[in-house]
Amino acid sequence: MAVSSAFAVTPKKLENLLSNQLNPSSSPAPLGVIGIRDLPMNNNRTKRGLIQRARCEISTSKSASLSALELLKSSSIDRYTKERSSIVVIGLSIHTAPVEMREKLAIPEAEWPRAIAELCGLNHIEEAAVLSTCNRMEIYVLALSQHRGVKEVTEWMSKTSGIPVSEICQHRFLLYNKDVTQHIFEVSAGLDSLVLGEGQILAQVKQVVKVGQGVNGFGRNISGLFKHAITVGKRVRTETNISAGAVSVSSAAVELALLKLPESSHASSARMLVVGAGKMGKLVIKHLVAKGCTKMVVVNRSEDKVAAIREELPSGVEIIYKPLDEMLSCAGEADVVFTSTASETPLFLKEQVETLPPVGDARLFVDISVPRNVGSCVAELDGARVYNVDDLKEVVAANKEDRVRKAMEAQAIITEESKHFEAWRDSLETVPTIKKLRGYTERIIAAEVEKILPKMGVEMNKKTRKAVDDLIRGIVNKLLHGPMQHLRCDGNDSRTLSETLENMQALNRMYGLDAEILEEKIRAKVEKK
């Protein structure tokens, strides 16, 4: 397809256009032209290089008329129309990084939309999602370039957390495309959790989708990935029963506390304090009751949640509510303190804890929050012993072996579902070409119908005009049937993805569709800025 005359410019005009586009204060580019200033630029040297390159191209073909899109198509940016965007995860988890690092990288749920917007504002990131829990901090993105995308996201993580890039690189893990699919499916199924088969992670994956709805940047690829992960998580738990008898982080915290209590103490006699009545705190309370604890103090910002929890417990259990400003005095009367709040700063510091009255051997602090609610300096005190989520491995190890067989069954389901997701994602690759080819034929049909009207000699009524339109459309559709069939890649035929992509690129070249697809892709990226 010939490039529109609106794009055609003389060599001198092209040089002026490039110069103007590099200067934001200059006049806007002609309608439909992708300006050089719209493309990612980091420094003046890059800009000078593009101008110099344009001049070189101009000097080699002075007699020929060029177009802005032709120049763009010949540049390195055109690789984005030929390379498939990659799904990438840049993550740190309890398996790769200590809690001290994870808490600095943690992003509160309320900040996920902002984080998605900032990530999609990076030059090579099209879509994004954040999965931030007590055990993991993972950024999922659809990247135009794997290498550049990873670099930009890692630098963003460093900027937001204050952790040097080199330190993040030491502890992060990187996965691409099919490995990302495998990973998030395992995460949702509870196979990558500290507590194998635990159910809370599935709820957290669901929350990513819930928060992402309507957020610009939580796009079709990433949202599709997480929605499929939810399906996998449900299916694994239903078909393998992997969560039966599984411990959770909260139950492991209770087990650890009871394990560390002196032999003379037990759940029914030790004085328990739970700080925070959210999801994790509620589970801690229920597990304490299950272990025989009939009286405990719960500190929370408001009494409503505590009252709701009290209604769910047996009548013989006494739950005493205390406001947050009485937390320290309550801690002074407790043998074990559980903390599970969303506070981004420590609730207990060394100077506060050392003023508390001594209890028995030592007061236990079991902190399952990320960021931590108990400062690491508290562990320096003789009268305090501090445990965090990384210390739960001792309890979990004994429980893990019982579900290894179920985990193997779960892997078979994950492998099957991964193939389904990859087939769906493969089918998305040819969508832009199919749409552009359809649009191209629609323009031809409209033009040919308008061209034939004057030749008919008489004014055509609606019925006749529709008949002519249907005739042309029928012929075109029959001609397009073969090419369209060879663009389909949904796992239901013998064609491989590479064969389908070769067909797509051939059609792009034959009908000049690649320039339009490139134009739309860059425009979509620029609009996110």
PDB file of C-alpha atoms in Angstrom, residues 208-357:
ATOM      1  CA  VAL A 208      -4.117  -8.100  42.055  1.00  0.00           C
ATOM      2  CA  VAL A 209      -6.890  -8.528  39.482  1.00  0.00           C
ATOM      3  CA  LYS A 210      -9.452  -6.697  41.614  1.00  0.00           C
ATOM      4  CA  VAL A 211      -7.180  -3.696  42.177  1.00  0.00           C
ATOM      5  CA  GLY A 212      -6.014  -3.720  38.546  1.00  0.00           C
ATOM      6  CA  GLN A 213      -9.522  -3.488  37.065  1.00  0.00           C
ATOM      7  CA  GLY A 214      -9.855  -0.171  35.301  1.00  0.00           C
ATOM      8  CA  VAL A 215      -6.202   0.777  35.873  1.00  0.00           C
ATOM      9  CA  ASN A 216      -4.556   1.962  32.669  1.00  0.00           C
ATOM     10  CA  GLY A 217      -1.567  -0.351  32.197  1.00  0.00           C
ATOM     11  CA  PHE A 218      -3.115  -3.505  33.650  1.00  0.00           C
ATOM     12  CA  GLY A 219      -3.563  -4.653  30.073  1.00  0.00           C
ATOM     13  CA  ARG A 220      -4.857  -7.679  28.212  1.00  0.00           C
ATOM     14  CA  ASN A 221      -1.690  -9.815  28.472  1.00  0.00           C
ATOM     15  CA  ILE A 222      -0.957  -9.269  32.166  1.00  0.00           C
ATOM     16  CA  SER A 223      -4.589  -9.326  33.304  1.00  0.00           C
ATOM     17  CA  GLY A 224      -5.149 -12.475  31.225  1.00  0.00           C
ATOM     18  CA  LEU A 225      -2.139 -14.079  32.906  1.00  0.00           C
ATOM     19  CA  PHE A 226      -3.405 -13.349  36.433  1.00  0.00           C
ATOM     20  CA  LYS A 227      -6.996 -14.361  35.660  1.00  0.00           C
ATOM     21  CA  HIS A 228      -5.747 -17.685  34.305  1.00  0.00           C
ATOM     22  CA  ALA A 229      -3.557 -18.063  37.409  1.00  0.00           C
ATOM     23  CA  ILE A 230      -6.679 -17.770  39.579  1.00  0.00           C
ATOM     24  CA  THR A 231      -8.313 -20.545  37.562  1.00  0.00           C
ATOM     25  CA  VAL A 232      -5.229 -22.726  38.027  1.00  0.00           C
ATOM     26  CA  GLY A 233      -5.103 -22.046  41.772  1.00  0.00           C
ATOM     27  CA  LYS A 234      -8.732 -23.073  42.205  1.00  0.00           C
ATOM     28  CA  ARG A 235      -8.363 -26.159  40.027  1.00  0.00           C
ATOM     29  CA  VAL A 236      -5.241 -27.389  41.843  1.00  0.00           C
ATOM     30  CA  ARG A 237      -6.894 -27.062  45.252  1.00  0.00           C
ATOM     31  CA  THR A 238     -10.038 -28.802  44.044  1.00  0.00           C
ATOM     32  CA  GLU A 239      -8.433 -31.700  42.190  1.00  0.00           C
ATOM     33  CA  THR A 240      -5.410 -32.410  44.409  1.00  0.00           C
ATOM     34  CA  ASN A 241      -6.670 -31.329  47.835  1.00  0.00           C
ATOM     35  CA  ILE A 242      -3.190 -29.923  48.396  1.00  0.00           C
ATOM     36  CA  SER A 243      -4.424 -27.439  50.981  1.00  0.00           C
ATOM     37  CA  ALA A 244      -5.897 -30.150  53.226  1.00  0.00           C
ATOM     38  CA  GLY A 245      -4.064 -29.964  56.538  1.00  0.00           C
ATOM     39  CA  ALA A 246      -1.823 -27.216  55.220  1.00  0.00           C
ATOM     40  CA  VAL A 247      -0.436 -24.719  57.664  1.00  0.00           C
ATOM     41  CA  SER A 248      -0.600 -21.021  56.921  1.00  0.00           C
ATOM     42  CA  VAL A 249       1.864 -18.285  57.844  1.00  0.00           C
ATOM     43  CA  SER A 250      -0.390 -17.413  60.785  1.00  0.00           C
ATOM     44  CA  SER A 251      -0.681 -20.998  62.029  1.00  0.00           C
ATOM     45  CA  ALA A 252       3.065 -21.490  61.612  1.00  0.00           C
ATOM     46  CA  ALA A 253       3.613 -18.346  63.708  1.00  0.00           C
ATOM     47  CA  VAL A 254       1.466 -19.804  66.496  1.00  0.00           C
ATOM     48  CA  GLU A 255       3.294 -23.141  66.272  1.00  0.00           C
ATOM     49  CA  LEU A 256       6.649 -21.374  66.461  1.00  0.00           C
ATOM     50  CA  ALA A 257       5.600 -19.354  69.501  1.00  0.00           C
ATOM     51  CA  LEU A 258       4.425 -22.465  71.340  1.00  0.00           C
ATOM     52  CA  LEU A 259       7.640 -24.240  70.363  1.00  0.00           C
ATOM     53  CA  LYS A 260       9.755 -21.426  71.817  1.00  0.00           C
ATOM     54  CA  LEU A 261       7.787 -21.001  75.063  1.00  0.00           C
ATOM     55  CA  PRO A 262       9.409 -22.448  78.215  1.00  0.00           C
ATOM     56  CA  GLU A 263       8.323 -26.000  79.065  1.00  0.00           C
ATOM     57  CA  SER A 264       6.411 -24.682  82.070  1.00  0.00           C
ATOM     58  CA  SER A 265       4.195 -22.559  79.801  1.00  0.00           C
ATOM     59  CA  HIS A 266       1.562 -23.558  77.293  1.00  0.00           C
ATOM     60  CA  ALA A 267      -1.150 -21.922  75.202  1.00  0.00           C
ATOM     61  CA  SER A 268      -3.775 -21.912  77.953  1.00  0.00           C
ATOM     62  CA  SER A 269      -1.557 -20.234  80.552  1.00  0.00           C
ATOM     63  CA  ALA A 270       0.724 -17.915  78.543  1.00  0.00           C
ATOM     64  CA  ARG A 271      -0.490 -14.313  78.264  1.00  0.00           C
ATOM     65  CA  MET A 272      -1.073 -13.576  74.586  1.00  0.00           C
ATOM     66  CA  LEU A 273      -1.198 -10.202  72.828  1.00  0.00           C
ATOM     67  CA  VAL A 274      -2.168  -9.859  69.174  1.00  0.00           C
ATOM     68  CA  VAL A 275      -1.452  -6.496  67.526  1.00  0.00           C
ATOM     69  CA  GLY A 276      -3.569  -6.073  64.392  1.00  0.00           C
ATOM     70  CA  ALA A 277      -6.990  -7.563  63.598  1.00  0.00           C
ATOM     71  CA  GLY A 278      -6.697  -7.812  59.823  1.00  0.00           C
ATOM     72  CA  LYS A 279      -6.688 -11.063  57.841  1.00  0.00           C
ATOM     73  CA  MET A 280      -3.415 -12.325  59.312  1.00  0.00           C
ATOM     74  CA  GLY A 281      -4.275 -11.223  62.858  1.00  0.00           C
ATOM     75  CA  LYS A 282      -7.671 -12.904  62.647  1.00  0.00           C
ATOM     76  CA  LEU A 283      -6.017 -16.187  61.631  1.00  0.00           C
ATOM     77  CA  VAL A 284      -3.521 -15.905  64.494  1.00  0.00           C
ATOM     78  CA  ILE A 285      -6.400 -15.485  66.943  1.00  0.00           C
ATOM     79  CA  LYS A 286      -8.278 -18.492  65.535  1.00  0.00           C
ATOM     80  CA  HIS A 287      -5.170 -20.704  65.641  1.00  0.00           C
ATOM     81  CA  LEU A 288      -4.451 -19.658  69.244  1.00  0.00           C
ATOM     82  CA  VAL A 289      -8.001 -20.659  70.176  1.00  0.00           C
ATOM     83  CA  ALA A 290      -7.539 -23.972  68.349  1.00  0.00           C
ATOM     84  CA  LYS A 291      -4.425 -24.590  70.498  1.00  0.00           C
ATOM     85  CA  GLY A 292      -6.338 -24.066  73.722  1.00  0.00           C
ATOM     86  CA  CYS A 293      -5.902 -20.353  74.372  1.00  0.00           C
ATOM     87  CA  THR A 294      -9.123 -19.002  75.956  1.00  0.00           C
ATOM     88  CA  LYS A 295      -8.080 -15.445  76.776  1.00  0.00           C
ATOM     89  CA  MET A 296      -6.062 -12.879  74.840  1.00  0.00           C
ATOM     90  CA  VAL A 297      -5.725  -9.142  74.307  1.00  0.00           C
ATOM     91  CA  VAL A 298      -6.128  -7.714  70.808  1.00  0.00           C
ATOM     92  CA  VAL A 299      -4.832  -4.239  69.968  1.00  0.00           C
ATOM     93  CA  ASN A 300      -6.302  -2.566  66.889  1.00  0.00           C
ATOM     94  CA  ARG A 301      -7.070   0.926  65.573  1.00  0.00           C
ATOM     95  CA  SER A 302     -10.807   0.317  65.871  1.00  0.00           C
ATOM     96  CA  GLU A 303     -12.975  -2.111  67.818  1.00  0.00           C
ATOM     97  CA  ASP A 304     -15.265  -3.087  64.932  1.00  0.00           C
ATOM     98  CA  LYS A 305     -12.986  -5.785  63.491  1.00  0.00           C
ATOM     99  CA  VAL A 306     -12.264  -7.209  66.925  1.00  0.00           C
ATOM    100  CA  ALA A 307     -15.986  -7.404  67.700  1.00  0.00           C
ATOM    101  CA  ALA A 308     -16.598  -9.217  64.401  1.00  0.00           C
ATOM    102  CA  ILE A 309     -13.870 -11.765  65.213  1.00  0.00           C
ATOM    103  CA  ARG A 310     -15.304 -12.249  68.702  1.00  0.00           C
ATOM    104  CA  GLU A 311     -18.645 -13.221  67.154  1.00  0.00           C
ATOM    105  CA  GLU A 312     -16.981 -16.050  65.205  1.00  0.00           C
ATOM    106  CA  LEU A 313     -15.326 -17.654  68.250  1.00  0.00           C
ATOM    107  CA  PRO A 314     -16.744 -20.086  70.834  1.00  0.00           C
ATOM    108  CA  SER A 315     -18.566 -18.505  73.761  1.00  0.00           C
ATOM    109  CA  GLY A 316     -15.895 -19.550  76.259  1.00  0.00           C
ATOM    110  CA  VAL A 317     -13.154 -17.471  74.590  1.00  0.00           C
ATOM    111  CA  GLU A 318     -12.451 -14.013  76.027  1.00  0.00           C
ATOM    112  CA  ILE A 319     -11.156 -11.402  73.589  1.00  0.00           C
ATOM    113  CA  ILE A 320     -10.189  -8.121  75.238  1.00  0.00           C
ATOM    114  CA  TYR A 321      -9.990  -5.119  72.924  1.00  0.00           C
ATOM    115  CA  LYS A 322      -7.461  -2.338  73.530  1.00  0.00           C
ATOM    116  CA  PRO A 323      -6.803   0.765  71.400  1.00  0.00           C
ATOM    117  CA  LEU A 324      -3.468   1.341  69.699  1.00  0.00           C
ATOM    118  CA  ASP A 325      -2.316   3.950  72.216  1.00  0.00           C
ATOM    119  CA  GLU A 326      -2.347   1.273  74.944  1.00  0.00           C
ATOM    120  CA  MET A 327      -0.161  -1.127  72.933  1.00  0.00           C
ATOM    121  CA  LEU A 328       3.004  -0.702  75.033  1.00  0.00           C
ATOM    122  CA  SER A 329       1.253  -1.165  78.363  1.00  0.00           C
ATOM    123  CA  CYS A 330      -0.447  -4.287  76.990  1.00  0.00           C
ATOM    124  CA  ALA A 331       2.913  -5.619  75.773  1.00  0.00           C
ATOM    125  CA  GLY A 332       4.258  -5.144  79.300  1.00  0.00           C
ATOM    126  CA  GLU A 333       1.674  -7.629  80.566  1.00  0.00           C
ATOM    127  CA  ALA A 334       2.171 -10.217  77.779  1.00  0.00           C
ATOM    128  CA  ASP A 335       4.440 -13.255  77.487  1.00  0.00           C
ATOM    129  CA  VAL A 336       3.997 -13.503  73.693  1.00  0.00           C
ATOM    130  CA  VAL A 337       3.370 -10.605  71.304  1.00  0.00           C
ATOM    131  CA  PHE A 338       2.144 -11.328  67.759  1.00  0.00           C
ATOM    132  CA  THR A 339       2.276  -8.433  65.289  1.00  0.00           C
ATOM    133  CA  SER A 340       0.568  -8.332  61.897  1.00  0.00           C
ATOM    134  CA  THR A 341      -0.261  -4.778  60.842  1.00  0.00           C
ATOM    135  CA  ALA A 342       0.254  -2.828  57.622  1.00  0.00           C
ATOM    136  CA  SER A 343       2.338  -0.166  59.357  1.00  0.00           C
ATOM    137  CA  GLU A 344       5.297   0.928  57.245  1.00  0.00           C
ATOM    138  CA  THR A 345       7.335   1.851  60.335  1.00  0.00           C
ATOM    139  CA  PRO A 346       8.203  -0.340  63.368  1.00  0.00           C
ATOM    140  CA  LEU A 347       5.708  -0.350  66.248  1.00  0.00           C
ATOM    141  CA  PHE A 348       8.238  -1.697  68.740  1.00  0.00           C
ATOM    142  CA  LEU A 349      11.757  -0.256  69.051  1.00  0.00           C
ATOM    143  CA  LYS A 350      14.598  -1.130  71.414  1.00  0.00           C
ATOM    144  CA  GLU A 351      14.178   1.923  73.640  1.00  0.00           C
ATOM    145  CA  GLN A 352      10.478   1.139  74.121  1.00  0.00           C
ATOM    146  CA  VAL A 353      10.823  -2.590  74.792  1.00  0.00           C
ATOM    147  CA  GLU A 354      13.681  -2.209  77.299  1.00  0.00           C
ATOM    148  CA  THR A 355      11.337  -0.213  79.566  1.00  0.00           C
ATOM    149  CA  LEU A 356       8.851  -3.089  79.772  1.00  0.00           C
ATOM    150  CA  PRO A 357       8.801  -5.219  82.951  1.00  0.00           C
TER     151      PRO A 357
END
